[in-house]
PDB file of C-alpha atoms and ligand atoms in Angstrom:
ATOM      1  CA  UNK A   1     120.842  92.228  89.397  1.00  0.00           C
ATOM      2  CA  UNK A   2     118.340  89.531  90.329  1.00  0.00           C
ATOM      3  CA  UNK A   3     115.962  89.544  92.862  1.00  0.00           C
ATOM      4  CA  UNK A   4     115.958  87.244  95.488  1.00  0.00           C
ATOM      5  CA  UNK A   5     112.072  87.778  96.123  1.00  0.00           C
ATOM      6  CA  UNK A   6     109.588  89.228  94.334  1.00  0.00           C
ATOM      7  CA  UNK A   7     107.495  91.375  96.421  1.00  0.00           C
ATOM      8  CA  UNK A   8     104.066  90.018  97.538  1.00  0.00           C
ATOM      9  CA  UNK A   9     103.285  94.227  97.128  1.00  0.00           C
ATOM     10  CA  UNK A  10     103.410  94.640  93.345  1.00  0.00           C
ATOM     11  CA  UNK A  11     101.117  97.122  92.147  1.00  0.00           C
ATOM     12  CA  UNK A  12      97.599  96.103  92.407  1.00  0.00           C
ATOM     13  CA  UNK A  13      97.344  93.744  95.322  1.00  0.00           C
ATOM     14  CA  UNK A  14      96.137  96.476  98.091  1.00  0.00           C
ATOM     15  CA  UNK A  15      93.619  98.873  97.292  1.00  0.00           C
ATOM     16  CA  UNK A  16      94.357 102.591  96.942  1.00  0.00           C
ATOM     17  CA  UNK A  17      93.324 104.016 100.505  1.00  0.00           C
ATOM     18  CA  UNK A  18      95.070 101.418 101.975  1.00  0.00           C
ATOM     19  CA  UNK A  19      98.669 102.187 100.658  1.00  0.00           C
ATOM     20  CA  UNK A  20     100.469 105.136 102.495  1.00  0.00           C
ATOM     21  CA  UNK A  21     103.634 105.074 100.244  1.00  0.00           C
ATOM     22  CA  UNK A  22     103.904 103.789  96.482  1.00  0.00           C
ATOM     23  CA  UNK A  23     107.479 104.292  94.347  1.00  0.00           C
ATOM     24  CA  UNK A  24     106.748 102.942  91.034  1.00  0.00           C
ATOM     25  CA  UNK A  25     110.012 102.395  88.426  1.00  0.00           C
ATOM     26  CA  UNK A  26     112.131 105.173  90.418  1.00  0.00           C
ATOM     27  CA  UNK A  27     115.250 106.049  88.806  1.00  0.00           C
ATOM     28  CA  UNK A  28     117.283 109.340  90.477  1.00  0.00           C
ATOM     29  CA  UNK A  29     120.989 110.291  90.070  1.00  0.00           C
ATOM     30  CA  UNK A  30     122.932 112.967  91.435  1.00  0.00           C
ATOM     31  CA  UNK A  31     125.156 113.034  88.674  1.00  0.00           C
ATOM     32  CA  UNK A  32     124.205 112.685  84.753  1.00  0.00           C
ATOM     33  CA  UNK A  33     124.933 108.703  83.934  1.00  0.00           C
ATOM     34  CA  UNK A  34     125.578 107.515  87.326  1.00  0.00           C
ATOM     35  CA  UNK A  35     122.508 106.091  88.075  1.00  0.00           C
ATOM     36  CA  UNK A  36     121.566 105.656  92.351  1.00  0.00           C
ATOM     37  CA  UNK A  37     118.312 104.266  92.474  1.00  0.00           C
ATOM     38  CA  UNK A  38     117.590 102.093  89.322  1.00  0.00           C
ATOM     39  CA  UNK A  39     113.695 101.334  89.145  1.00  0.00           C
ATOM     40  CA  UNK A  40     112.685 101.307  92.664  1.00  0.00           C
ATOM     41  CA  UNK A  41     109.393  99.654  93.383  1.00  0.00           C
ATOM     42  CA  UNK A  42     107.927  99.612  96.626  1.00  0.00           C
ATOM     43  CA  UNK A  43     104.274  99.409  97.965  1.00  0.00           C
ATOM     44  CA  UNK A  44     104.381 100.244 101.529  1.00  0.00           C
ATOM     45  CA  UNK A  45     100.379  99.244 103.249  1.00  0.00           C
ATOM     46  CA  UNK A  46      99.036 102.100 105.968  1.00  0.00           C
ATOM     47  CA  UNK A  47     100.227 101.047 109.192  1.00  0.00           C
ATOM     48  CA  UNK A  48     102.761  99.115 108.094  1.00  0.00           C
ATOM     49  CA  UNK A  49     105.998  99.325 110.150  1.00  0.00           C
ATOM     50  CA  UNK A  50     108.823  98.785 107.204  1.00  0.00           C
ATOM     51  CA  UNK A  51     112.698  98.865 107.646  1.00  0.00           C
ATOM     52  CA  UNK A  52     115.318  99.733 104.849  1.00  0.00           C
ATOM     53  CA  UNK A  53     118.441  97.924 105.045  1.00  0.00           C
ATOM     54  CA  UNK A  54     121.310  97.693 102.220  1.00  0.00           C
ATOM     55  CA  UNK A  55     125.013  98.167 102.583  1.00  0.00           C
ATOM     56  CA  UNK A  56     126.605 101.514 102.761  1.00  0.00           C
ATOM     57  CA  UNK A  57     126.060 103.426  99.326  1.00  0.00           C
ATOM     58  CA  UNK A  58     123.199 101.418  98.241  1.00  0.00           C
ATOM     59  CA  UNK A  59     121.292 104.296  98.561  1.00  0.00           C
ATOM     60  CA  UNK A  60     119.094 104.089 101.346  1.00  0.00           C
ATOM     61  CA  UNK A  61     119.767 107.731 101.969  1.00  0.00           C
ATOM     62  CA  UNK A  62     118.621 108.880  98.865  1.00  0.00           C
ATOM     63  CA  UNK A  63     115.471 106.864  98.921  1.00  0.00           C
ATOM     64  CA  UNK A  64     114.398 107.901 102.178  1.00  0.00           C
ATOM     65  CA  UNK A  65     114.664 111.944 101.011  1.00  0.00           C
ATOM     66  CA  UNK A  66     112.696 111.597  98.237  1.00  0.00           C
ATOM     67  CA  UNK A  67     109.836 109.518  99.905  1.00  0.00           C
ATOM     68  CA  UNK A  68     110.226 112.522 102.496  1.00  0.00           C
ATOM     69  CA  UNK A  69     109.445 114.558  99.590  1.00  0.00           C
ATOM     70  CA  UNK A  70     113.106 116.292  99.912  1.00  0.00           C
ATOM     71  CA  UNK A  71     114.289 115.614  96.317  1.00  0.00           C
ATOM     72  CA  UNK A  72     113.368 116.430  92.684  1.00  0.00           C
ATOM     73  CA  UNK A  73     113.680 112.790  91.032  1.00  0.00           C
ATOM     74  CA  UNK A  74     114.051 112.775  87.304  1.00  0.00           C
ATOM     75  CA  UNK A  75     111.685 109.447  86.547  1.00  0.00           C
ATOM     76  CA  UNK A  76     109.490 107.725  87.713  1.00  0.00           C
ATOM     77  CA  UNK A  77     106.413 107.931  90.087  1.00  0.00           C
ATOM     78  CA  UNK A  78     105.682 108.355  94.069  1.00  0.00           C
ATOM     79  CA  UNK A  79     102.471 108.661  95.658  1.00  0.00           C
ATOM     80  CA  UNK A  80     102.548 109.728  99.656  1.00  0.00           C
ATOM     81  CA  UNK A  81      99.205 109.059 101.304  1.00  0.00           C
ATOM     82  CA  UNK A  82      97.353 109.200  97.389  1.00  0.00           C
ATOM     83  CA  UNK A  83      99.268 112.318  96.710  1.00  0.00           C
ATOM     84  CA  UNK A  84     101.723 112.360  93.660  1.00  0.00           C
ATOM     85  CA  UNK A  85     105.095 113.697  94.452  1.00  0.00           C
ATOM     86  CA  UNK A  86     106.269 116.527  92.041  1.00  0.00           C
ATOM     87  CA  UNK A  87     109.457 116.744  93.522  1.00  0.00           C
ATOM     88  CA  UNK A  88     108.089 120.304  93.906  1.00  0.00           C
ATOM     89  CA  UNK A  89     108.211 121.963  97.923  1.00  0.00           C
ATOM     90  CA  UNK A  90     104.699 120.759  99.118  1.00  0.00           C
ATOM     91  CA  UNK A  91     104.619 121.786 102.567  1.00  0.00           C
ATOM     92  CA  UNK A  92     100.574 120.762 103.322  1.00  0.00           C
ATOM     93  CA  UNK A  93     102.207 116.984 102.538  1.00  0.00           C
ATOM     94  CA  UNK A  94     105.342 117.488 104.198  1.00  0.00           C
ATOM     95  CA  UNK A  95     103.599 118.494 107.244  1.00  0.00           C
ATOM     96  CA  UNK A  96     102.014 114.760 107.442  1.00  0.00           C
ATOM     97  CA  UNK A  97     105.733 113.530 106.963  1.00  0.00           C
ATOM     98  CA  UNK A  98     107.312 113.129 110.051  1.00  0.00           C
ATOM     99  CA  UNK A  99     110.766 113.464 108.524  1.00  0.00           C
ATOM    100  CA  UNK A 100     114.077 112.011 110.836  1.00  0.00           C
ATOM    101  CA  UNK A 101     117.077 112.546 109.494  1.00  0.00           C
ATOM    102  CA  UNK A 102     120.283 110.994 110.162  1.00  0.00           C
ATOM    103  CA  UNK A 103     121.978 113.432 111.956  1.00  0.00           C
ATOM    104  CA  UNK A 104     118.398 114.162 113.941  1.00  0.00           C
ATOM    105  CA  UNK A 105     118.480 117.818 112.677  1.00  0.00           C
ATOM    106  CA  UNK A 106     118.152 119.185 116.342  1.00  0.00           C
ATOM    107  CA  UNK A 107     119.639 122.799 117.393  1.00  0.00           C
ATOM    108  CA  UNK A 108     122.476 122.232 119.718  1.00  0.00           C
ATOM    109  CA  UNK A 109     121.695 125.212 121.559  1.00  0.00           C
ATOM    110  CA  UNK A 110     118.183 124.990 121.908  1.00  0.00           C
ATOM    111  CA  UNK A 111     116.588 123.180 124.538  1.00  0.00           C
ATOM    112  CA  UNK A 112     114.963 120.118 124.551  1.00  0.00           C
ATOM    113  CA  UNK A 113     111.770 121.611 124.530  1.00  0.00           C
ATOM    114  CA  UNK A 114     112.288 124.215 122.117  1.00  0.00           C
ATOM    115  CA  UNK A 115     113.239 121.813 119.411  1.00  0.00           C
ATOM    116  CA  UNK A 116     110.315 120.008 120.085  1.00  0.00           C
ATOM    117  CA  UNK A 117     108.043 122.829 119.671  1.00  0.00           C
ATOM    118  CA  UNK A 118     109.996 123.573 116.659  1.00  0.00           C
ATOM    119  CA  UNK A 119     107.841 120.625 114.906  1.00  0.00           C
ATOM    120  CA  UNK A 120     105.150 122.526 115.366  1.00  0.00           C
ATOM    121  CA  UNK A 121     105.951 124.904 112.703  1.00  0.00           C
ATOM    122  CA  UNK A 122     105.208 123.074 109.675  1.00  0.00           C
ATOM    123  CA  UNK A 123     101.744 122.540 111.194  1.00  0.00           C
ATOM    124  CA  UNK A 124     101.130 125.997 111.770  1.00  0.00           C
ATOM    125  CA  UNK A 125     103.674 127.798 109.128  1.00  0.00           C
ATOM    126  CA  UNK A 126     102.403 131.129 109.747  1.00  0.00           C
ATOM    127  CA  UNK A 127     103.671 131.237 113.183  1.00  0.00           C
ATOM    128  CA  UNK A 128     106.490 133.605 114.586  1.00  0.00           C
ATOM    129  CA  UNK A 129     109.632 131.349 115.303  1.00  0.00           C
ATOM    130  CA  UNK A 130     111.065 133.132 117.774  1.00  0.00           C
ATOM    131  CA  UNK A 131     110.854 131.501 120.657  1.00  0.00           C
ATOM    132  CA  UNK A 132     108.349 131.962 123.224  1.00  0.00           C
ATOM    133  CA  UNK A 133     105.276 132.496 120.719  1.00  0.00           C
ATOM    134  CA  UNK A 134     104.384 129.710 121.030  1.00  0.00           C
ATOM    135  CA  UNK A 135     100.654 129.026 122.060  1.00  0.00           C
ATOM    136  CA  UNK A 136     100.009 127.166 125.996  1.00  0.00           C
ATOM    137  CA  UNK A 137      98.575 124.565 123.963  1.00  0.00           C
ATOM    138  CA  UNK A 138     101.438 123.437 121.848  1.00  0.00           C
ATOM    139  CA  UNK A 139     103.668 124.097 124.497  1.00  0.00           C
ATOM    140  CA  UNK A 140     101.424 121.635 126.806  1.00  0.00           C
ATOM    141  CA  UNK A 141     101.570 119.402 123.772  1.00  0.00           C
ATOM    142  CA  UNK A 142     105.519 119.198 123.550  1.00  0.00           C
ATOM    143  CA  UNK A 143     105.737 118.924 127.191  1.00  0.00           C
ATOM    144  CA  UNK A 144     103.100 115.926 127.569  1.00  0.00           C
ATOM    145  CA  UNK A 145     105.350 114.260 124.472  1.00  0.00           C
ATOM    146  CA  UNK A 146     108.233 114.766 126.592  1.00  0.00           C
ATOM    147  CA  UNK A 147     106.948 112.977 129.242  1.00  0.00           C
ATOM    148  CA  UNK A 148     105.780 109.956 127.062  1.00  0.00           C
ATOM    149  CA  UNK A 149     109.254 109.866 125.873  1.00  0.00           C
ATOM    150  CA  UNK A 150     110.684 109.687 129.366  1.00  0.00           C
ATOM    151  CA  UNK A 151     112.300 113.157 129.140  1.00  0.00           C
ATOM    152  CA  UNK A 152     110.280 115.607 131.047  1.00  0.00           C
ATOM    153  CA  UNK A 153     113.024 116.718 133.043  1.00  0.00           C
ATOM    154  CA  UNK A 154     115.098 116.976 130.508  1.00  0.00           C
ATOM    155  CA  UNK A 155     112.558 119.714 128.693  1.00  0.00           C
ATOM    156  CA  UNK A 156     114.694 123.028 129.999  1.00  0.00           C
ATOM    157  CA  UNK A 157     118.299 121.240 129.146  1.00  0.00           C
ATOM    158  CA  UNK A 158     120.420 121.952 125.950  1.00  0.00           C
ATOM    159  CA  UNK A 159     120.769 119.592 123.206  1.00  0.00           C
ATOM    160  CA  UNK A 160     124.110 119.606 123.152  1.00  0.00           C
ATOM    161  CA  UNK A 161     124.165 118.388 127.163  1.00  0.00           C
ATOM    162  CA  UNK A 162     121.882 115.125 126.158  1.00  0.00           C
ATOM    163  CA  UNK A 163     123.152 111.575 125.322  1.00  0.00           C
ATOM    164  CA  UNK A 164     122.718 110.335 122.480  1.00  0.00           C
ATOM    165  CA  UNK A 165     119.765 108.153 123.601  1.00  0.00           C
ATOM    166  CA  UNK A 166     117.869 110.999 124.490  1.00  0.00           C
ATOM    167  CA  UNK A 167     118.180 113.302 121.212  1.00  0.00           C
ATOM    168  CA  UNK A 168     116.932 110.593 119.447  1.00  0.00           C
ATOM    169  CA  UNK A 169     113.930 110.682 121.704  1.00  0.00           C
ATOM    170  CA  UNK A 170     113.937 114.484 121.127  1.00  0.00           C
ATOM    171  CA  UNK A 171     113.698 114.411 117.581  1.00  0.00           C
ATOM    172  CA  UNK A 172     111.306 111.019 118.067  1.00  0.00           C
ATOM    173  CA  UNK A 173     109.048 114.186 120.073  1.00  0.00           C
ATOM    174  CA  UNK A 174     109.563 116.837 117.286  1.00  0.00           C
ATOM    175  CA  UNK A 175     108.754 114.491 114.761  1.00  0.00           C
ATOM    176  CA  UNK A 176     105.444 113.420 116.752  1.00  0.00           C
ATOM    177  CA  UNK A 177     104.336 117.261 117.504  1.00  0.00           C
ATOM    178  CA  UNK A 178     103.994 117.496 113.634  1.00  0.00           C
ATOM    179  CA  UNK A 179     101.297 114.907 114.008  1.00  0.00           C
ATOM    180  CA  UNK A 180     102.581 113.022 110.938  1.00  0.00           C
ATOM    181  CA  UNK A 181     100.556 110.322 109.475  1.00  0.00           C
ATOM    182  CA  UNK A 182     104.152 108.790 108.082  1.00  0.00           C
ATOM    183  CA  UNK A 183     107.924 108.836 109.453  1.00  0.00           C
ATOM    184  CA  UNK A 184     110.566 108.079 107.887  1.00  0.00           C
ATOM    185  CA  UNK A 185     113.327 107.769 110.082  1.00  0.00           C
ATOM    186  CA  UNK A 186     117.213 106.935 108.295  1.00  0.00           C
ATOM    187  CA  UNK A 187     119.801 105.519 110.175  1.00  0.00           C
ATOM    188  CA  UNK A 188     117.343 105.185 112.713  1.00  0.00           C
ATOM    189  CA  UNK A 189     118.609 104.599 116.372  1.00  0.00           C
ATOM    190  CA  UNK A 190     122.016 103.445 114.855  1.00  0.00           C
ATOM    191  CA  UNK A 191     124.021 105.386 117.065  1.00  0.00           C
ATOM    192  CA  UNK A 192     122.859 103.594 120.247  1.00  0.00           C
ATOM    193  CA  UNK A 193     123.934 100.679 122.148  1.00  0.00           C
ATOM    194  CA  UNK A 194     120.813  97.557 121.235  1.00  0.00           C
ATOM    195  CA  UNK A 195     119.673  97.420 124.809  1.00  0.00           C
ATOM    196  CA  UNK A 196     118.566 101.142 124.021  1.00  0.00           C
ATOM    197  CA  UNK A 197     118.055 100.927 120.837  1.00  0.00           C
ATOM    198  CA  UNK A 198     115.523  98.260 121.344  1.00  0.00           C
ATOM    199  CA  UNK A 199     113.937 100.366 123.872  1.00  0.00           C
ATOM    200  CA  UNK A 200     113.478 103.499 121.660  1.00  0.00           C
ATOM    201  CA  UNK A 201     112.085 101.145 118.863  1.00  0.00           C
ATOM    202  CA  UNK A 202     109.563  99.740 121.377  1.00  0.00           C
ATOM    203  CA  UNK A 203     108.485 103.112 122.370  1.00  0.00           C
ATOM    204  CA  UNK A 204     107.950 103.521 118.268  1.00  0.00           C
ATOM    205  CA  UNK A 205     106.603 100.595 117.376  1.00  0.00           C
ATOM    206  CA  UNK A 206     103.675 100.904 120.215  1.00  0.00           C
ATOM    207  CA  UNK A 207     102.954 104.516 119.422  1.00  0.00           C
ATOM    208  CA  UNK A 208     102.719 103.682 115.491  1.00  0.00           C
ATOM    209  CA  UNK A 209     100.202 101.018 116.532  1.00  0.00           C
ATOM    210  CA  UNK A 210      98.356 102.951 119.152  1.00  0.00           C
ATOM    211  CA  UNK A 211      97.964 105.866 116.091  1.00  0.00           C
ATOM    212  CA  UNK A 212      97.637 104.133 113.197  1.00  0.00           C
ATOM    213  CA  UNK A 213     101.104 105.518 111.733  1.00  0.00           C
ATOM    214  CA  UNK A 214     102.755 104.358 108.712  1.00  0.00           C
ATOM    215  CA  UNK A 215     106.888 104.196 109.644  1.00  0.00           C
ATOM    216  CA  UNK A 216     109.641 103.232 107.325  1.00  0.00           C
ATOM    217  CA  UNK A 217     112.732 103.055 109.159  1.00  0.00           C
ATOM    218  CA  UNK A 218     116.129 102.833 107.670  1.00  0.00           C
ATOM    219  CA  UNK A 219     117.883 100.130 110.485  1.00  0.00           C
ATOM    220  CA  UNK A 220     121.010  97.972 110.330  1.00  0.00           C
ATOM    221  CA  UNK A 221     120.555  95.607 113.337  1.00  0.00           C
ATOM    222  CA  UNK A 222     118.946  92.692 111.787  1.00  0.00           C
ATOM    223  CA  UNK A 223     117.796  91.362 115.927  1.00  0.00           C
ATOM    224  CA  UNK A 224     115.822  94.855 116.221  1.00  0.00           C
ATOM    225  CA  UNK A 225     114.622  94.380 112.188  1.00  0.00           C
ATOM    226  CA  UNK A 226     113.123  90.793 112.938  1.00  0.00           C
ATOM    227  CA  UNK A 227     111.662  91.987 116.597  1.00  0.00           C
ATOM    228  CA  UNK A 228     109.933  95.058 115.302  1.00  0.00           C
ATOM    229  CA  UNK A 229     109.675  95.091 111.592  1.00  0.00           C
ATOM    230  CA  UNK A 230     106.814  93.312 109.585  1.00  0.00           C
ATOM    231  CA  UNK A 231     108.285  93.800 106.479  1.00  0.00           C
ATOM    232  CA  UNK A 232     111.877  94.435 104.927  1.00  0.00           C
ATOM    233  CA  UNK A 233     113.201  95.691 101.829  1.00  0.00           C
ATOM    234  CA  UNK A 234     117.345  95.362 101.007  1.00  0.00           C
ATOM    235  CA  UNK A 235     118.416  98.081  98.555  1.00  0.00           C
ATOM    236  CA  UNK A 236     121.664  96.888  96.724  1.00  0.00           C
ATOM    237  CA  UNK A 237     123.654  99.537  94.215  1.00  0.00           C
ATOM    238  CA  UNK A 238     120.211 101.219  93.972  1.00  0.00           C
ATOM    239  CA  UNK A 239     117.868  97.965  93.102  1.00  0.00           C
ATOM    240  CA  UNK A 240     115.674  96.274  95.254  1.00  0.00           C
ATOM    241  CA  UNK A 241     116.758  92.848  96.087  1.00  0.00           C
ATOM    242  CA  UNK A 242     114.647  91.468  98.782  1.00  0.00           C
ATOM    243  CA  UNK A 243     110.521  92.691  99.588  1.00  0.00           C
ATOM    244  CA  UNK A 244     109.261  90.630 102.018  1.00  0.00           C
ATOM    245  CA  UNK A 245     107.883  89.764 105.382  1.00  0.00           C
ATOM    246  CA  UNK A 246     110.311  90.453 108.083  1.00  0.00           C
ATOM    247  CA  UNK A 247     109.687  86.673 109.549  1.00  0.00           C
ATOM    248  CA  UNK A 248     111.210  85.718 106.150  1.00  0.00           C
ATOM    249  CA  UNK A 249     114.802  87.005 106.516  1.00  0.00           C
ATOM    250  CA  UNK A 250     117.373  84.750 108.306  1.00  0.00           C
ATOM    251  CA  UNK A 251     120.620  85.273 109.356  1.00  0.00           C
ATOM    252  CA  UNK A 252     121.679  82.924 106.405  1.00  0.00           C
ATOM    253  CA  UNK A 253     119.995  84.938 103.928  1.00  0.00           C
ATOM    254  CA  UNK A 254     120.913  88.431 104.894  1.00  0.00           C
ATOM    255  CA  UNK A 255     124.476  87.749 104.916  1.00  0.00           C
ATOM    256  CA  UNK A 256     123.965  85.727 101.550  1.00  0.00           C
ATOM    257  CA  UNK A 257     122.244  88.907 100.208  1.00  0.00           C
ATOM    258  CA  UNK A 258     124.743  91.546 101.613  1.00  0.00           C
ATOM    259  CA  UNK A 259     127.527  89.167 100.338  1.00  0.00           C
ATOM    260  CA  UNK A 260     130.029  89.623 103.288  1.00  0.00           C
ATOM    261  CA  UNK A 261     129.016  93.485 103.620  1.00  0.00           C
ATOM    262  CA  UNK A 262     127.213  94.546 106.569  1.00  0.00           C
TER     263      UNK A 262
HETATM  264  N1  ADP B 301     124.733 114.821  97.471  1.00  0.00           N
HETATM  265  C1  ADP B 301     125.339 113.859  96.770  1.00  0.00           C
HETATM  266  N2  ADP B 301     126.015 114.124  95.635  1.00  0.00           N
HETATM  267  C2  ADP B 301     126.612 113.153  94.910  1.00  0.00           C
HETATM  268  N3  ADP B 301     126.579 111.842  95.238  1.00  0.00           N
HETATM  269  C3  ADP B 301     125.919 111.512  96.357  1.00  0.00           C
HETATM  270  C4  ADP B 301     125.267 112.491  97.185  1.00  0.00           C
HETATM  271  N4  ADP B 301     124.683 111.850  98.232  1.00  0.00           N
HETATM  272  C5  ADP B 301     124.966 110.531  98.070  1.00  0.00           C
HETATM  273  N5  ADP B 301     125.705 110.321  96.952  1.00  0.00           N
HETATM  274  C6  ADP B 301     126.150 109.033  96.446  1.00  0.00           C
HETATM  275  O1  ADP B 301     125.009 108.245  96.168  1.00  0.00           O
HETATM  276  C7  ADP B 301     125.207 106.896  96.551  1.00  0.00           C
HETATM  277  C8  ADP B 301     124.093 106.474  97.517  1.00  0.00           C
HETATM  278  O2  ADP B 301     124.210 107.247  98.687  1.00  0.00           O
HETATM  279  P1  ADP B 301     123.180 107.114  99.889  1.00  0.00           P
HETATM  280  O3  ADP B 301     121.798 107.266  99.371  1.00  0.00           O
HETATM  281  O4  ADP B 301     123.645 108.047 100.938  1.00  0.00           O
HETATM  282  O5  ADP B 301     123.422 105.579 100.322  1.00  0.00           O
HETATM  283  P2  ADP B 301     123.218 104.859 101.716  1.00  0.00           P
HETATM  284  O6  ADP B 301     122.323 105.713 102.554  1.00  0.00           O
HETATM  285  O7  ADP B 301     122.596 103.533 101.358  1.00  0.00           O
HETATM  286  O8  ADP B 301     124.575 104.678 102.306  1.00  0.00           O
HETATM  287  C9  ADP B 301     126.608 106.818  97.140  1.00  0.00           C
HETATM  288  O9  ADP B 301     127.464 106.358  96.113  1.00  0.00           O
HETATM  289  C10 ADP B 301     126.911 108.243  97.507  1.00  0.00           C
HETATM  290  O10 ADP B 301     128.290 108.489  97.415  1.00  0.00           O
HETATM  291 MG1   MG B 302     122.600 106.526 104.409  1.00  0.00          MG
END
């Protein structure tokens, strides 16, 4: 498959401190000879805020969980903030990953709260999980996030009772109390109507900036990818087909690219 850009990010254009995710030639299949990801390269610059896009099965997914450090890959290379992945459990790496999955990966019967504090785990691993062991501090911690996130009287209410809108601020909050210095976020705020999703992505876009974050967000709206996004990548059948500024994708070409899938 061609490219329709070459990326501007091929290995050697940004010094080493200054890239927070590298995937060099990355191959990975779930099944022997059915190849998903077919030499991925990406170069994604600290602070950038990055969006994944690809029709269904291209393997956006797939990509996201390894950068997240989730899954064993078979070849190739990826470095999180300098570190090589081994495809090995790291947790002192995956604690800097703020890690969003699709389905949010909130407990229904927990409170809002709770799951928030939950983040604080892989920060302090040791810790007792049953709740109410938690230290004041964290606990002031996941309450002030809360109340960033426009939820602090939702704190005491089940999961299960929220909209959707406001689990994906929860897990936005759990993802935060990790202090990550990435997140990856898949199939981010795809579930909500624009007018919120746009507002959740603001909320996102001015923390990354305010903290110096690195985010790489997995988004199919291409309105919300050309108001928040400075760059884009389009995975097709596992190949890389378009690394470049978000300013540079039009309507035109994104449908030309997708050919008629969306
Ligand atoms: N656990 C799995 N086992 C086998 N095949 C899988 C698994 N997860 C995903 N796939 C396949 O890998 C391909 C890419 O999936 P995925 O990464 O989820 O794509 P996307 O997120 O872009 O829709 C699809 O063909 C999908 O069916
Ligand atoms: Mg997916």
């Amino acid at each position: 498959m061609t490219q329709f850009f070459p990326s501007p990010h091929q290995a050697g254009c940004l010094a080493w401190e200054e890239i927070a995710v590298s995937v060099e030639d990355l191959w990975f299949a779930y099944r022997e000879g059915k190849w998903i990801l077919q030499g991925v390269h990406l170069q994604v610059p600290a602070g950038g805020f990055w969006t994944i896009m690809g029709p269904s099965g291209a393997g956006k997914t797939t990509l996201m969980r390894i950068m997240a450090g989730l899954l064993p890959f078979p070849k190739g290379r990826v470095f999180l903030l300098g570190h090589p992945l081994s495809g090995e459990p790291e947790p002192a790496l995956r604690r800097l990953i703020g890690y969003i999955p699709q389905q949010l990966g909130l407990v229904r019967g927990l409170t809002a709260l709770e799951n928030v504090l939950l983040g604080s785990l892989a920060r302090h691993p040791g810790w007792r999980t049953a709740l109410g062991f938690f230290p004041r501090a964290e606990i002031e911690r996941a309450m002030a996030l809360l109340e960033m996130l426009d939820l602090a009287d939702k704190a005491d209410e089940k999961v299960f009772r929220l909209s959707g809108g406001e689990r994906q601020r929860v897990a936005i909050a759990r993802a935060l109390m990790q202090d990550p210095q990435l997140i990856l976020a898949d199939e981010f705020v795809s579930d909500l109507d624009l007018p919120r999703a746009a507002q959740v992505l603001a909320f996102v876009h001015h923390l990354a900036r305010e903290r110096g974050l690195t985010v790489i967000l997995n988004l199919h709206e291409i309105q919300l990818v050309q108001e928040f996004a400075d760059h884009v990548v389009i995975l097709k059948e596992g190949q890389v087909v378009f690394d470049r500024p978000a300013l540079d994708l039009t309507w035109r070409l994104f449908r030309e690219i997708m050919g008629g899938k969306e």
